[in-house]
Short mmCIF file of C-alpha atoms and ligand atoms in Angstrom, two decimals:
data_model
loop_
_atom_site.label_atom_id
_atom_site.label_comp_id
_atom_site.label_asym_id
_atom_site.label_seq_id
_atom_site.Cartn_x
_atom_site.Cartn_y
_atom_site.Cartn_z
CA MET A 39 7.27 2.37 1.33
CA LEU A 40 5.54 2.70 4.82
CA GLY A 41 8.81 4.02 6.36
CA SER A 42 9.26 6.93 3.76
CA ASP A 43 5.60 8.01 4.32
CA LEU A 44 5.67 7.41 8.32
CA ILE A 45 8.79 9.56 9.01
CA PRO A 46 7.28 12.97 8.19
CA VAL A 47 4.10 12.08 10.03
CA TRP A 48 5.82 10.88 13.22
CA ARG A 49 8.23 13.61 13.27
CA GLU A 50 5.35 16.31 13.54
CA SER A 51 5.15 15.01 17.35
CA SER A 52 8.39 12.94 18.03
CA ASP A 53 12.17 12.98 17.87
CA LEU A 54 12.57 10.32 15.43
CA ASP A 55 15.77 8.78 13.75
CA PHE A 56 15.44 6.35 11.12
CA TYR A 57 17.80 3.57 9.62
CA THR A 58 17.63 1.94 6.07
CA HIS A 59 18.64 -1.64 5.46
CA SER A 60 22.23 -0.72 4.52
CA GLN A 61 22.57 1.41 7.69
CA CYS A 62 21.07 -1.36 10.04
CA ASP A 63 20.45 -4.74 9.40
CA ALA A 64 17.54 -5.91 11.64
CA ALA A 65 18.60 -9.56 11.34
CA ASN A 66 22.19 -8.65 12.80
CA ARG A 67 22.15 -8.20 16.61
CA GLU A 68 25.29 -6.29 16.82
CA GLN A 69 24.08 -3.77 14.38
CA VAL A 70 20.74 -3.35 16.36
CA ARG A 71 22.37 -3.27 19.62
CA THR A 72 24.83 -0.60 18.58
CA VAL A 73 21.75 1.73 16.91
CA LEU A 74 19.58 1.19 20.13
CA GLU A 75 22.65 2.03 22.54
CA LYS A 76 23.61 5.00 20.46
CA ASN A 77 20.09 6.33 20.59
CA ARG A 78 18.36 5.01 23.81
CA PRO A 79 14.88 5.33 22.41
CA ASP A 80 11.59 4.91 24.37
CA LEU A 81 9.95 3.24 21.27
CA VAL A 82 11.09 1.45 18.17
CA LEU A 83 9.27 1.23 14.92
CA HIS A 84 10.11 -2.20 13.47
CA LEU A 85 9.11 -1.83 9.72
CA ALA A 86 11.84 -4.08 8.37
CA ALA A 87 10.44 -6.81 6.31
CA ALA A 88 10.81 -9.18 3.29
CA THR A 89 7.68 -8.12 1.38
CA ASP A 90 8.34 -10.15 -1.96
CA VAL A 91 5.44 -12.72 -1.13
CA ASP A 92 6.55 -14.87 -4.19
CA ARG A 93 10.26 -14.92 -3.28
CA CYS A 94 9.48 -15.47 0.04
CA GLN A 95 7.83 -18.80 -1.08
CA THR A 96 10.93 -20.11 -2.82
CA ASP A 97 13.61 -18.51 -0.63
CA ARG A 98 12.56 -19.38 2.91
CA LYS A 99 15.96 -17.93 4.20
CA TYR A 100 14.81 -14.56 3.10
CA ALA A 101 11.50 -14.75 4.63
CA TYR A 102 12.23 -16.20 7.99
CA LEU A 103 15.50 -14.27 8.42
CA ASN A 104 13.88 -10.67 7.53
CA ASN A 105 10.57 -11.29 9.18
CA THR A 106 10.99 -13.69 11.88
CA ILE A 107 14.56 -13.72 13.32
CA SER A 108 15.02 -9.75 12.74
CA SER A 109 11.75 -9.48 15.02
CA THR A 110 13.31 -11.89 17.49
CA ILE A 111 16.38 -9.66 17.77
CA VAL A 112 14.91 -6.34 17.72
CA ALA A 113 12.37 -7.50 20.37
CA GLN A 114 15.01 -8.84 22.67
CA GLU A 115 17.24 -5.71 22.21
CA CYS A 116 14.23 -3.47 22.82
CA ASN A 117 13.45 -5.18 26.01
CA ARG A 118 17.04 -5.16 27.08
CA ILE A 119 17.06 -1.26 27.20
CA GLU A 120 13.19 -1.41 28.29
CA ALA A 121 11.93 0.31 24.88
CA GLY A 122 8.52 -0.20 23.61
CA ILE A 123 8.26 -1.82 20.22
CA VAL A 124 5.73 -1.51 17.10
CA TYR A 125 5.42 -4.24 14.51
CA ILE A 126 3.73 -4.17 11.36
CA SER A 127 2.10 -7.23 10.41
CA SER A 128 -0.54 -8.41 7.68
CA ILE A 129 -3.71 -9.85 7.01
CA ALA A 130 -2.06 -12.47 5.20
CA VAL A 131 -1.74 -14.12 8.71
CA PHE A 132 -5.46 -15.46 7.80
CA ASP A 133 -6.47 -18.36 5.57
CA GLY A 134 -8.69 -16.18 3.44
CA GLU A 135 -11.55 -18.54 3.66
CA LYS A 136 -13.66 -16.19 5.53
CA THR A 137 -16.61 -14.42 3.60
CA GLU A 138 -16.18 -11.26 5.81
CA PRO A 139 -13.32 -9.14 6.85
CA TYR A 140 -11.14 -10.59 9.40
CA THR A 141 -10.95 -9.23 13.11
CA GLU A 142 -8.28 -9.66 15.67
CA PHE A 143 -10.39 -12.75 17.08
CA ASP A 144 -10.00 -14.86 14.08
CA MET A 145 -7.76 -17.81 14.02
CA THR A 146 -4.33 -17.48 12.31
CA VAL A 147 -3.77 -19.84 9.69
CA PRO A 148 -1.55 -18.49 6.92
CA VAL A 149 -1.43 -20.17 3.34
CA ASN A 150 1.76 -19.06 2.26
CA ILE A 151 5.40 -18.58 3.60
CA TYR A 152 5.29 -14.65 3.86
CA GLY A 153 2.25 -14.95 6.01
CA GLU A 154 3.62 -17.66 8.15
CA SER A 155 6.89 -15.81 8.76
CA LYS A 156 5.05 -12.61 9.51
CA LEU A 157 2.98 -14.61 12.10
CA GLN A 158 6.14 -16.19 13.69
CA GLY A 159 7.40 -12.47 13.65
CA GLU A 160 4.37 -11.44 15.76
CA ARG A 161 4.84 -14.28 18.24
CA GLU A 162 8.36 -13.33 18.80
CA ILE A 163 7.63 -9.56 19.33
CA ALA A 164 4.82 -10.72 22.13
CA GLN A 165 7.35 -13.23 23.52
CA PHE A 166 10.26 -11.10 24.13
CA CYS A 167 9.00 -7.45 24.52
CA PRO A 168 5.94 -6.98 26.65
CA GLN A 169 5.50 -3.43 25.66
CA HIS A 170 4.41 -4.16 22.24
CA TRP A 171 1.84 -2.92 19.52
CA ILE A 172 1.26 -5.23 16.57
CA PHE A 173 -0.53 -3.60 13.85
CA ARG A 174 -1.98 -5.89 11.08
CA THR A 175 -2.83 -3.86 7.98
CA GLY A 176 -4.25 -4.47 4.45
CA TRP A 177 -3.04 -3.50 0.88
CA LEU A 178 -0.91 -0.77 1.48
CA PHE A 179 -0.49 2.16 -0.99
CA GLY A 180 1.92 5.15 -0.67
CA GLY A 181 5.46 5.86 -0.87
CA GLY A 182 5.51 8.37 -3.84
CA PRO A 183 8.79 8.23 -5.49
CA LEU A 184 9.58 4.56 -3.86
CA ASP A 185 6.23 3.22 -4.99
CA ARG A 186 6.96 -0.05 -6.66
CA LYS A 187 3.66 -1.69 -5.74
CA PHE A 188 0.04 -2.19 -6.97
CA VAL A 189 -0.94 1.32 -7.75
CA ALA A 190 2.45 2.25 -9.35
CA ASN A 191 2.57 -0.98 -11.26
CA ILE A 192 -0.88 -0.45 -12.72
CA LEU A 193 -0.10 3.03 -13.81
CA ARG A 194 3.08 2.12 -15.32
CA LYS A 195 1.31 -0.46 -17.28
CA ALA A 196 -1.69 1.67 -18.18
CA ARG A 197 -0.82 2.48 -21.86
CA GLN A 198 -0.07 -1.25 -22.47
CA GLU A 199 -2.63 -2.80 -24.67
CA GLU A 200 -3.61 -5.78 -22.11
CA LEU A 201 -3.69 -5.52 -18.36
CA ARG A 202 -4.89 -8.79 -16.53
CA VAL A 203 -5.80 -8.47 -12.83
CA VAL A 204 -7.41 -10.94 -10.31
CA ARG A 205 -11.06 -10.68 -9.28
CA ASP A 206 -10.88 -13.36 -6.85
CA CYS A 207 -8.79 -11.92 -4.28
CA VAL A 208 -10.54 -9.08 -1.96
CA GLY A 209 -8.93 -7.01 0.54
CA SER A 210 -8.76 -3.49 2.35
CA PRO A 211 -6.73 -1.00 0.56
CA THR A 212 -4.83 1.40 3.16
CA TYR A 213 -2.76 4.48 2.57
CA THR A 214 0.53 4.45 4.33
CA VAL A 215 0.07 8.21 5.54
CA ASP A 216 -3.39 7.21 7.13
CA LEU A 217 -1.77 4.04 8.77
CA ALA A 218 1.11 6.12 10.07
CA ARG A 219 -1.42 8.69 11.58
CA GLY A 220 -3.61 5.76 13.05
CA MET A 221 -0.30 4.23 14.32
CA ARG A 222 0.69 7.29 16.02
CA GLU A 223 -2.69 7.70 17.89
CA ILE A 224 -2.96 4.06 19.16
CA VAL A 225 0.65 4.03 20.47
CA GLY A 226 -0.04 7.55 22.14
CA ASN A 227 -3.39 6.54 23.67
CA GLN A 228 -4.38 2.91 23.62
CA PRO A 229 -3.01 -0.21 25.40
CA PHE A 230 -0.36 -2.79 24.13
CA GLY A 231 -1.84 -5.59 21.95
CA VAL A 232 -2.71 -6.69 18.51
CA TYR A 233 -4.85 -4.24 16.47
CA HIS A 234 -6.34 -4.25 12.67
CA VAL A 235 -5.57 -0.93 11.32
CA VAL A 236 -7.12 -0.16 7.65
CA ASN A 237 -8.69 2.64 5.83
CA ALA A 238 -12.67 2.72 5.91
CA GLY A 239 -14.42 1.92 2.98
CA PRO A 240 -15.61 -1.34 1.07
CA LEU A 241 -13.98 -4.42 0.36
CA VAL A 242 -12.61 -4.50 -2.98
CA SER A 243 -11.23 -6.95 -5.43
CA ARG A 244 -7.85 -6.32 -7.24
CA TYR A 245 -9.63 -6.04 -10.25
CA GLU A 246 -12.10 -3.35 -8.94
CA LEU A 247 -9.01 -1.56 -7.27
CA ALA A 248 -7.28 -1.50 -10.52
CA ARG A 249 -10.30 0.09 -12.38
CA HIS A 250 -10.60 2.77 -9.48
CA ILE A 251 -6.76 3.59 -10.31
CA LEU A 252 -7.28 3.92 -13.97
CA GLY A 253 -10.50 5.86 -13.53
CA ILE A 254 -8.64 8.33 -11.21
CA ALA A 255 -5.71 8.69 -13.72
CA HIS A 256 -8.27 9.37 -16.57
CA PHE A 257 -7.64 5.97 -18.31
CA ASP A 258 -10.36 3.69 -19.62
CA PRO A 259 -10.97 1.11 -16.74
CA ASP A 260 -12.26 -1.29 -19.48
CA ARG A 261 -8.92 -1.85 -20.56
CA ILE A 262 -8.44 -4.33 -17.80
CA THR A 263 -9.41 -7.80 -18.13
CA PRO A 264 -10.42 -9.68 -14.88
CA CYS A 265 -8.49 -13.11 -14.26
CA LEU A 266 -8.32 -15.58 -11.59
CA SER A 267 -5.35 -15.93 -9.54
CA GLY A 268 -5.07 -19.70 -10.72
CA ASP A 269 -4.58 -18.18 -14.36
CA LEU A 270 -1.47 -16.49 -13.12
CA ASP A 271 2.16 -18.10 -12.65
CA LEU A 272 2.69 -17.27 -9.02
CA SER A 273 4.96 -19.06 -6.55
CA ALA A 274 2.77 -18.16 -3.43
CA PRO A 275 -0.81 -18.98 -3.04
CA ARG A 276 -2.77 -15.80 -2.29
CA PRO A 277 -5.61 -15.82 0.38
CA ARG A 278 -8.91 -14.83 -1.27
CA MET A 279 -10.03 -12.80 1.62
CA GLU A 280 -7.50 -9.93 2.80
CA GLY A 281 -10.26 -7.48 4.26
CA ALA A 282 -10.00 -6.60 7.72
CA ARG A 283 -11.62 -4.57 10.27
CA SER A 284 -10.99 -3.92 13.92
CA MET A 285 -13.35 -5.21 16.63
CA LYS A 286 -11.08 -3.87 19.65
CA LEU A 287 -10.54 -0.24 18.41
CA PRO A 288 -14.28 0.73 18.44
CA LEU A 289 -14.61 -0.39 22.01
CA LEU A 290 -11.74 1.92 23.42
CA GLU A 291 -11.82 5.69 24.17
CA ASN A 292 -11.14 7.96 21.21
CA PRO A 293 -10.05 5.41 18.79
CA PRO A 294 -8.42 6.60 15.45
CA VAL A 295 -10.85 6.48 12.47
CA LEU A 296 -9.18 6.26 9.15
CA PRO A 297 -10.47 7.84 5.99
CA ASP A 298 -12.36 5.91 3.39
CA TRP A 299 -9.70 4.61 0.99
CA ARG A 300 -11.26 5.82 -2.13
CA GLU A 301 -10.68 9.49 -0.93
CA SER A 302 -7.18 8.82 0.12
CA LEU A 303 -6.47 6.93 -3.07
CA GLU A 304 -7.78 9.74 -5.26
CA GLY A 305 -5.54 12.40 -3.31
CA TYR A 306 -2.60 10.08 -3.57
CA ILE A 307 -3.06 9.55 -7.44
CA GLU A 308 -3.92 13.09 -8.39
CA GLU A 309 -0.86 14.30 -6.58
CA ARG A 310 1.66 12.06 -8.14
CA LEU A 311 0.28 11.29 -11.44
CA ASN A 312 3.00 12.87 -13.63
CA GLN A 313 5.45 10.86 -11.61
CA PHE A 314 3.75 7.59 -12.34
CA LEU A 315 3.39 8.12 -16.05
CA SER A 316 6.72 9.43 -16.54
CA SER A 317 8.58 6.65 -14.45
N1 NAP B 116 2.90 -3.54 1.21
C1 NAP B 116 1.76 -4.12 1.82
O1 NAP B 116 0.75 -4.11 1.16
C2 NAP B 116 1.93 -4.37 3.08
C3 NAP B 116 0.63 -5.10 3.77
C4 NAP B 116 0.55 -5.51 5.13
C5 NAP B 116 1.65 -5.44 5.65
N2 NAP B 116 2.83 -4.77 5.27
C6 NAP B 116 3.97 -4.77 6.07
O2 NAP B 116 4.21 -3.50 6.46
C7 NAP B 116 5.57 -3.32 6.59
C8 NAP B 116 6.17 -2.14 5.48
O3 NAP B 116 6.12 -2.75 4.28
P1 NAP B 116 6.33 -2.02 3.08
O4 NAP B 116 5.26 -2.25 2.02
O5 NAP B 116 6.72 -0.57 3.10
O6 NAP B 116 7.47 -2.72 2.32
P2 NAP B 116 8.93 -2.35 1.55
O7 NAP B 116 8.45 -1.14 0.83
O8 NAP B 116 9.28 -3.65 0.82
O9 NAP B 116 9.95 -1.87 2.82
C9 NAP B 116 10.43 -2.97 3.63
C10 NAP B 116 11.82 -2.17 3.68
O10 NAP B 116 12.44 -3.32 4.67
C11 NAP B 116 13.86 -3.44 4.55
N3 NAP B 116 14.37 -4.64 4.94
C12 NAP B 116 14.10 -5.85 4.56
N4 NAP B 116 14.81 -6.71 5.32
C13 NAP B 116 15.71 -5.99 6.25
C14 NAP B 116 16.51 -6.28 7.45
N5 NAP B 116 16.87 -7.29 7.67
N6 NAP B 116 17.02 -5.18 8.21
C15 NAP B 116 16.53 -3.76 7.71
N7 NAP B 116 15.87 -3.56 6.75
C16 NAP B 116 15.38 -4.51 6.06
C17 NAP B 116 13.88 -3.42 2.98
O11 NAP B 116 15.17 -2.63 2.69
P3 NAP B 116 15.76 -3.62 1.13
O12 NAP B 116 14.67 -3.45 -0.03
O13 NAP B 116 17.02 -3.02 0.89
O14 NAP B 116 15.98 -5.11 1.41
C18 NAP B 116 12.69 -2.15 2.61
O15 NAP B 116 13.32 -1.02 2.83
C19 NAP B 116 6.30 -4.64 6.42
O16 NAP B 116 6.33 -5.12 7.82
C20 NAP B 116 5.20 -5.41 5.77
O17 NAP B 116 5.33 -6.89 5.85
C21 NAP B 116 2.84 -4.35 4.07
#
């Protein structure tokens, strides 16, 4: 999802090549080395990840191989050719007990295997490749035809009788295109390190976000029934707070400011509504 939206954004200013999972397995050192030797990049954007949170909980090999070991390998191979690395992490590295958005300076305590494997991935990146930018982001939306996540799921189910969405998890929705632009600005202008990068706008629960989505698509938002995460049969516990803000970026010169997620969500859905409703 992020990769497909990031490629055109970064190509506006960089000579960018990309590899899908079938073209290069990030957990396979030989394949990673072959790709890096062929291209000799200055910078590698390591976006590969196991993002199915419930599968991570029941299949630890899937989680740690694709989130942690892949990061060890990519970081070590980047360092070998003196390339920088960008790693995308998640607000799921926190325990969700805070009542305010998490900053870069909060203590990381993941509550599920996905969060733990992403956090271990961060540590591997920082340990093995000194030239690193680690971006923790929020609930992503985007991907257009490749969107299989929250926005697409809500709209695909929009015609069904009952739609139940949790009201006890809040987060910072973030548009992949805005994130890609923000990442590009930080990498071009700011020091190495860990940054929280999310769209501006209020914290929102999954339930309220789903109502927004239906409203933009001209469905009745009242068709959604709020529920609690405990009512759903999910393998992985979810942090209650996945909101984020950056304490570091505002202190730097010319930091990127991402738009309000409500504007970006409206533009994204209006542009793609027919696609979502016909798929
Ligand atoms: N989605 C969110 O809300 C969210 C929030 C915060 C952070 N993030 C992070 O943002 C990044 C991008 O996420 P996304 O939402 O774009 O995820 P996505 O749509 O699931 O894309 C992840 C991609 O990684 C590939 N992949 C998995 N293991 C790989 C491996 N060993 N080698 C090469 N490719 C591999 C997957 O290919 P296959 O499908 O073929 O396996 C898939 O194309 C990830 O690091 C994720 O953890 C996502």
